[in-house]
Amino acid sequence: MKGVRNTSLLYIIPLIAILAIPILCGNVYAVTRSSSGGTYVTWGHIYPPGGTYHYHTIGYFAWAAQWEDSFSHDGDGEIYMGGSEGTTSWYCGGQQWWSQPNQIMYKIEVIKIKDLTTQTEYTDPNIIYSHVYFHDGYVRPQGSPYVDTIVNLLWAIVQTKTGFSFPNPFQLISSYTSVGNSYGEITVYGSGSLSEFKTYVKFSYTGTSGFNSTHTYEVTCRLTWWASFSIWVEGGLQGRNPIEGEGIISPESGQAVDTAYAAATIDITFTVTPS
């Protein structure tokens, strides 16, 4: 699809496997770019007590993004971000362990504006923040009409890379939660194993920095995903659930012992043209 290409990804912690492929989805306006990826998440502990430190693969963290390449001064851009946490269980030290999805943080921050007409670059937050406005955003825990294509593929990445079996998260489309408007930076939180964040982007050339409405500007934003997983272990005899069946381990019968984290960051650019 014209205008779609991969962008390099920076995987922060932890990283075992890398996957970066384009997302094939329809344009929101004229031109879009897409990028996606994922990484196995590991968690380590010492076992037996006084023994050696070893790791377990506790799940898979995947993310996807789509944004509009270009829009005019009097128009709006859009940025979509999706995140998914695939969890699993394992057996260690005579006990059953498992992970649970906890929370995904989404953050968009303006880091540079370049005047393509004069080739002047601006990086001072006091200047660039006042020219980029994020508004009418929402977080949706399960799926949206526009982003389902992105996260369906993201979900397929998780299943393909891990073999984990999940229920279809789109059987029930959940409602969305509106988020506040913000200049220069916006941070929101999603819950559950799958969530999405979308926001509109407005560019303003007015202010004290001398921006001109006849110039074309290139805006660079940093997208960050931050995910957390709860680590659970069965609680012995109390781990047997008499309602669901003898020996069945459920989150209610165990205890949370730790939290594991994973994160990813990519930089995106879009141009703002004269009206």
Short mmCIF file of C-alpha atoms in Angstrom, two decimals:
data_model
loop_
_atom_site.label_atom_id
_atom_site.label_comp_id
_atom_site.label_asym_id
_atom_site.label_seq_id
_atom_site.Cartn_x
_atom_site.Cartn_y
_atom_site.Cartn_z
CA MET A 1 0.00 0.00 0.00
CA LYS A 2 1.44 3.37 -0.98
CA GLY A 3 2.90 5.27 1.91
CA VAL A 4 3.18 2.29 4.23
CA ARG A 5 6.57 1.19 5.47
CA ASN A 6 8.22 -0.18 8.55
CA THR A 7 9.88 1.97 11.16
CA SER A 8 12.75 0.73 13.33
CA LEU A 9 11.69 -0.40 16.79
CA LEU A 10 13.57 -0.05 20.06
CA TYR A 11 12.82 -2.93 22.42
CA ILE A 12 13.69 -1.91 25.95
CA ILE A 13 13.12 -4.81 28.42
CA PRO A 14 13.16 -7.73 28.10
CA LEU A 15 13.98 -8.99 24.60
CA ILE A 16 14.34 -12.54 23.39
CA ALA A 17 12.65 -12.56 20.00
CA ILE A 18 12.04 -9.72 17.54
CA LEU A 19 9.30 -9.48 14.95
CA ALA A 20 8.70 -6.47 12.72
CA ILE A 21 6.24 -6.66 9.82
CA PRO A 22 4.01 -4.15 8.02
CA ILE A 23 0.33 -3.97 8.79
CA LEU A 24 -1.94 -4.17 5.76
CA CYS A 25 -4.93 -2.04 6.55
CA GLY A 26 -7.01 0.64 4.91
CA ASN A 27 -6.06 4.28 4.97
CA VAL A 28 -7.77 6.54 7.44
CA TYR A 29 -7.33 9.56 5.20
CA ALA A 30 -4.86 9.69 2.34
CA VAL A 31 -1.65 8.06 3.48
CA THR A 32 -0.72 5.97 6.52
CA ARG A 33 2.34 4.35 7.93
CA SER A 34 2.30 1.29 10.12
CA SER A 35 4.64 -0.58 12.36
CA SER A 36 4.26 -3.53 14.69
CA GLY A 37 6.31 -5.86 16.76
CA GLY A 38 6.50 -8.03 19.82
CA THR A 39 8.77 -9.65 22.32
CA TYR A 40 8.71 -12.55 24.72
CA VAL A 41 8.55 -11.47 28.33
CA THR A 42 10.65 -13.33 30.90
CA TRP A 43 10.72 -13.37 34.68
CA GLY A 44 13.43 -14.86 36.86
CA HIS A 45 13.76 -16.14 40.39
CA ILE A 46 16.07 -18.23 42.56
CA TYR A 47 15.05 -21.86 42.99
CA PRO A 48 15.48 -23.74 45.20
CA PRO A 49 16.20 -21.29 48.03
CA GLY A 50 19.91 -20.70 47.94
CA GLY A 51 20.02 -22.27 44.49
CA THR A 52 20.48 -20.81 41.05
CA TYR A 53 18.75 -17.90 39.34
CA HIS A 54 16.75 -19.02 36.34
CA TYR A 55 14.12 -17.62 33.99
CA HIS A 56 10.66 -18.50 32.79
CA THR A 57 8.89 -17.21 29.70
CA ILE A 58 5.74 -15.75 31.20
CA GLY A 59 4.06 -14.37 28.09
CA TYR A 60 4.28 -12.28 24.98
CA PHE A 61 3.95 -8.52 24.68
CA ALA A 62 2.93 -7.22 21.26
CA TRP A 63 2.18 -3.74 19.97
CA ALA A 64 1.02 -2.00 16.83
CA ALA A 65 0.73 1.58 15.63
CA GLN A 66 -0.82 3.40 12.72
CA TRP A 67 -0.65 7.11 12.02
CA GLU A 68 -1.45 9.58 9.30
CA ASP A 69 1.51 10.68 7.21
CA SER A 70 0.26 14.13 6.28
CA PHE A 71 -2.53 16.57 7.03
CA SER A 72 -3.11 20.30 6.66
CA HIS A 73 -2.88 23.12 9.19
CA ASP A 74 -6.66 23.29 9.45
CA GLY A 75 -7.11 19.51 9.51
CA ASP A 76 -6.57 16.74 12.03
CA GLY A 77 -4.15 13.86 12.09
CA GLU A 78 -4.79 10.61 13.93
CA ILE A 79 -2.56 8.23 15.85
CA TYR A 80 -3.63 4.69 16.82
CA MET A 81 -1.77 2.46 19.26
CA GLY A 82 -2.66 -1.14 20.14
CA GLY A 83 -1.21 -3.41 22.80
CA SER A 84 -1.65 -7.06 23.73
CA GLU A 85 -0.41 -9.22 26.60
CA GLY A 86 -0.39 -12.97 25.99
CA THR A 87 0.02 -14.96 29.21
CA THR A 88 0.89 -18.54 30.06
CA SER A 89 1.51 -20.93 32.97
CA TRP A 90 4.43 -23.11 33.99
CA TYR A 91 5.44 -25.66 36.63
CA CYS A 92 8.40 -25.02 38.92
CA GLY A 93 9.45 -26.36 42.31
CA GLY A 94 6.41 -28.59 42.65
CA GLN A 95 4.03 -25.65 42.25
CA GLN A 96 1.90 -24.29 39.46
CA TRP A 97 2.71 -20.73 38.37
CA TRP A 98 0.95 -18.47 35.92
CA SER A 99 0.95 -14.91 34.65
CA GLN A 100 -1.94 -12.51 34.31
CA PRO A 101 -2.18 -9.36 32.18
CA ASN A 102 -2.04 -6.29 34.33
CA GLN A 103 -1.91 -2.90 32.59
CA ILE A 104 -0.64 -1.24 29.41
CA MET A 105 0.47 2.38 29.39
CA TYR A 106 0.39 4.41 26.17
CA LYS A 107 2.39 7.61 25.83
CA ILE A 108 2.81 10.04 22.93
CA GLU A 109 5.35 12.83 23.22
CA VAL A 110 6.43 15.47 20.72
CA ILE A 111 10.23 15.50 20.51
CA LYS A 112 11.00 17.62 17.42
CA ILE A 113 9.43 19.97 14.89
CA LYS A 114 11.26 20.84 11.68
CA ASP A 115 10.32 23.70 9.38
CA LEU A 116 10.82 22.07 5.99
CA THR A 117 10.56 25.44 4.25
CA THR A 118 13.48 27.01 6.13
CA GLN A 119 15.13 23.77 7.36
CA THR A 120 14.96 25.03 10.94
CA GLU A 121 14.66 22.44 13.72
CA TYR A 122 13.00 22.99 17.09
CA THR A 123 13.48 20.66 20.07
CA ASP A 124 12.80 22.93 23.04
CA PRO A 125 9.70 21.54 24.80
CA ASN A 126 8.67 25.09 25.70
CA ILE A 127 8.28 25.75 21.97
CA ILE A 128 7.25 22.47 20.38
CA TYR A 129 4.70 21.44 23.00
CA SER A 130 2.56 24.51 22.32
CA HIS A 131 2.20 23.66 18.63
CA VAL A 132 0.89 20.07 18.84
CA TYR A 133 -2.45 19.39 20.50
CA PHE A 134 -3.84 15.91 21.22
CA HIS A 135 -7.62 15.92 21.55
CA ASP A 136 -10.75 13.73 21.59
CA GLY A 137 -8.75 10.62 22.42
CA TYR A 138 -10.13 7.39 23.82
CA VAL A 139 -8.97 4.11 25.30
CA ARG A 140 -10.88 0.99 24.32
CA PRO A 141 -10.19 -2.26 26.22
CA GLN A 142 -11.24 -4.67 23.48
CA GLY A 143 -11.50 -3.26 19.98
CA SER A 144 -12.77 -0.48 17.75
CA PRO A 145 -14.14 -0.26 14.18
CA TYR A 146 -10.95 1.30 12.82
CA VAL A 147 -8.28 -0.48 14.84
CA ASP A 148 -9.65 -4.02 14.77
CA THR A 149 -7.52 -4.73 11.69
CA ILE A 150 -4.39 -3.67 13.51
CA VAL A 151 -5.02 -5.56 16.71
CA ASN A 152 -6.43 -8.63 14.97
CA LEU A 153 -3.06 -8.92 13.25
CA LEU A 154 -1.29 -8.11 16.49
CA TRP A 155 -3.27 -10.87 18.19
CA ALA A 156 -2.32 -13.26 15.39
CA ILE A 157 1.34 -12.40 15.97
CA VAL A 158 1.01 -13.46 19.60
CA GLN A 159 -0.61 -16.77 18.70
CA THR A 160 1.83 -17.51 15.87
CA LYS A 161 4.94 -16.77 17.91
CA THR A 162 3.87 -18.45 21.13
CA GLY A 163 1.26 -21.06 20.30
CA PHE A 164 -0.81 -19.71 23.17
CA SER A 165 -4.54 -20.23 22.85
CA PHE A 166 -6.76 -17.26 23.63
CA PRO A 167 -10.47 -16.58 23.32
CA ASN A 168 -11.41 -14.22 20.52
CA PRO A 169 -11.23 -10.77 22.14
CA PHE A 170 -13.56 -9.30 19.54
CA GLN A 171 -16.58 -11.45 20.34
CA LEU A 172 -17.71 -8.65 22.63
CA ILE A 173 -16.83 -5.13 21.52
CA SER A 174 -16.47 -3.07 24.66
CA SER A 175 -17.24 0.57 25.20
CA TYR A 176 -14.52 3.19 25.15
CA THR A 177 -13.28 5.62 27.77
CA SER A 178 -12.61 9.21 26.77
CA VAL A 179 -9.32 10.74 27.85
CA GLY A 180 -8.33 14.33 28.44
CA ASN A 181 -6.83 16.72 25.91
CA SER A 182 -3.22 17.74 26.15
CA TYR A 183 -0.50 19.83 24.49
CA GLY A 184 2.77 18.17 23.55
CA GLU A 185 2.38 14.96 25.53
CA ILE A 186 -0.39 12.57 26.48
CA THR A 187 -0.34 9.43 28.64
CA VAL A 188 -3.21 6.97 29.14
CA TYR A 189 -3.68 3.48 30.59
CA GLY A 190 -5.48 0.40 29.26
CA SER A 191 -6.44 -2.69 31.21
CA GLY A 192 -6.78 -6.35 30.37
CA SER A 193 -4.99 -8.48 27.82
CA LEU A 194 -5.81 -6.23 24.89
CA SER A 195 -6.43 -2.50 24.59
CA GLU A 196 -6.22 0.36 22.11
CA PHE A 197 -5.60 4.08 22.22
CA LYS A 198 -6.56 6.62 19.59
CA THR A 199 -6.14 10.37 19.55
CA TYR A 200 -6.60 13.20 17.07
CA VAL A 201 -3.69 15.56 16.44
CA LYS A 202 -4.05 19.28 15.76
CA PHE A 203 -1.12 21.47 14.67
CA SER A 204 -1.05 25.16 15.50
CA TYR A 205 1.36 27.57 13.80
CA THR A 206 0.43 30.49 16.07
CA GLY A 207 2.56 31.45 19.03
CA THR A 208 5.81 33.21 19.86
CA SER A 209 8.16 30.91 17.92
CA GLY A 210 7.59 32.52 14.55
CA PHE A 211 5.85 29.59 12.83
CA ASN A 212 4.31 30.55 9.50
CA SER A 213 1.05 29.22 8.05
CA THR A 214 2.59 29.12 4.55
CA HIS A 215 5.37 26.75 5.64
CA THR A 216 5.38 22.95 5.78
CA TYR A 217 6.38 21.34 9.07
CA GLU A 218 7.59 17.86 9.96
CA VAL A 219 6.61 16.66 13.44
CA THR A 220 8.41 13.82 15.22
CA CYS A 221 6.60 12.06 18.06
CA ARG A 222 7.80 9.26 20.33
CA LEU A 223 5.30 6.46 20.98
CA THR A 224 5.86 4.36 24.09
CA TRP A 225 4.12 1.21 25.32
CA TRP A 226 4.70 -0.05 28.85
CA ALA A 227 3.14 -3.34 29.95
CA SER A 228 3.04 -5.18 33.27
CA PHE A 229 2.28 -8.80 34.13
CA SER A 230 1.31 -10.18 37.53
CA ILE A 231 3.08 -13.41 38.56
CA TRP A 232 0.93 -15.88 40.52
CA VAL A 233 1.64 -19.17 42.28
CA GLU A 234 -0.72 -21.78 43.65
CA GLY A 235 -1.31 -21.63 47.38
CA GLY A 236 -1.00 -25.34 48.27
CA LEU A 237 -4.14 -27.06 49.56
CA GLN A 238 -6.05 -23.82 49.32
CA GLY A 239 -5.22 -23.92 45.65
CA ARG A 240 -7.82 -26.60 45.06
CA ASN A 241 -11.09 -25.19 43.85
CA PRO A 242 -14.05 -27.35 44.97
CA ILE A 243 -16.47 -25.53 42.68
CA GLU A 244 -14.52 -25.91 39.44
CA GLY A 245 -13.15 -29.35 40.28
CA GLU A 246 -10.51 -31.05 42.36
CA GLY A 247 -7.01 -29.81 41.66
CA ILE A 248 -8.05 -26.90 39.45
CA ILE A 249 -5.87 -23.87 40.04
CA SER A 250 -7.52 -20.49 39.65
CA PRO A 251 -6.38 -16.91 40.33
CA GLU A 252 -8.67 -16.86 43.35
CA SER A 253 -6.85 -19.81 44.90
CA GLY A 254 -3.32 -18.50 44.50
CA GLN A 255 -1.35 -15.43 45.42
CA ALA A 256 0.43 -12.75 43.45
CA VAL A 257 4.15 -12.84 44.19
CA ASP A 258 5.69 -10.33 41.78
CA THR A 259 5.23 -8.14 38.72
CA ALA A 260 7.16 -8.29 35.44
CA TYR A 261 7.49 -5.40 33.00
CA ALA A 262 8.10 -4.90 29.30
CA ALA A 263 8.24 -1.82 27.11
CA ALA A 264 8.71 -0.68 23.52
CA THR A 265 9.31 2.69 21.87
CA ILE A 266 9.18 3.93 18.28
CA ASP A 267 9.54 7.39 16.76
CA ILE A 268 7.08 8.48 14.08
CA THR A 269 6.95 11.51 11.80
CA PHE A 270 4.19 13.28 9.93
CA THR A 271 4.08 16.46 7.86
CA VAL A 272 1.73 19.39 8.30
CA THR A 273 1.08 21.28 5.07
CA PRO A 274 -0.37 24.76 4.45
CA SER A 275 -4.15 24.92 4.41
#
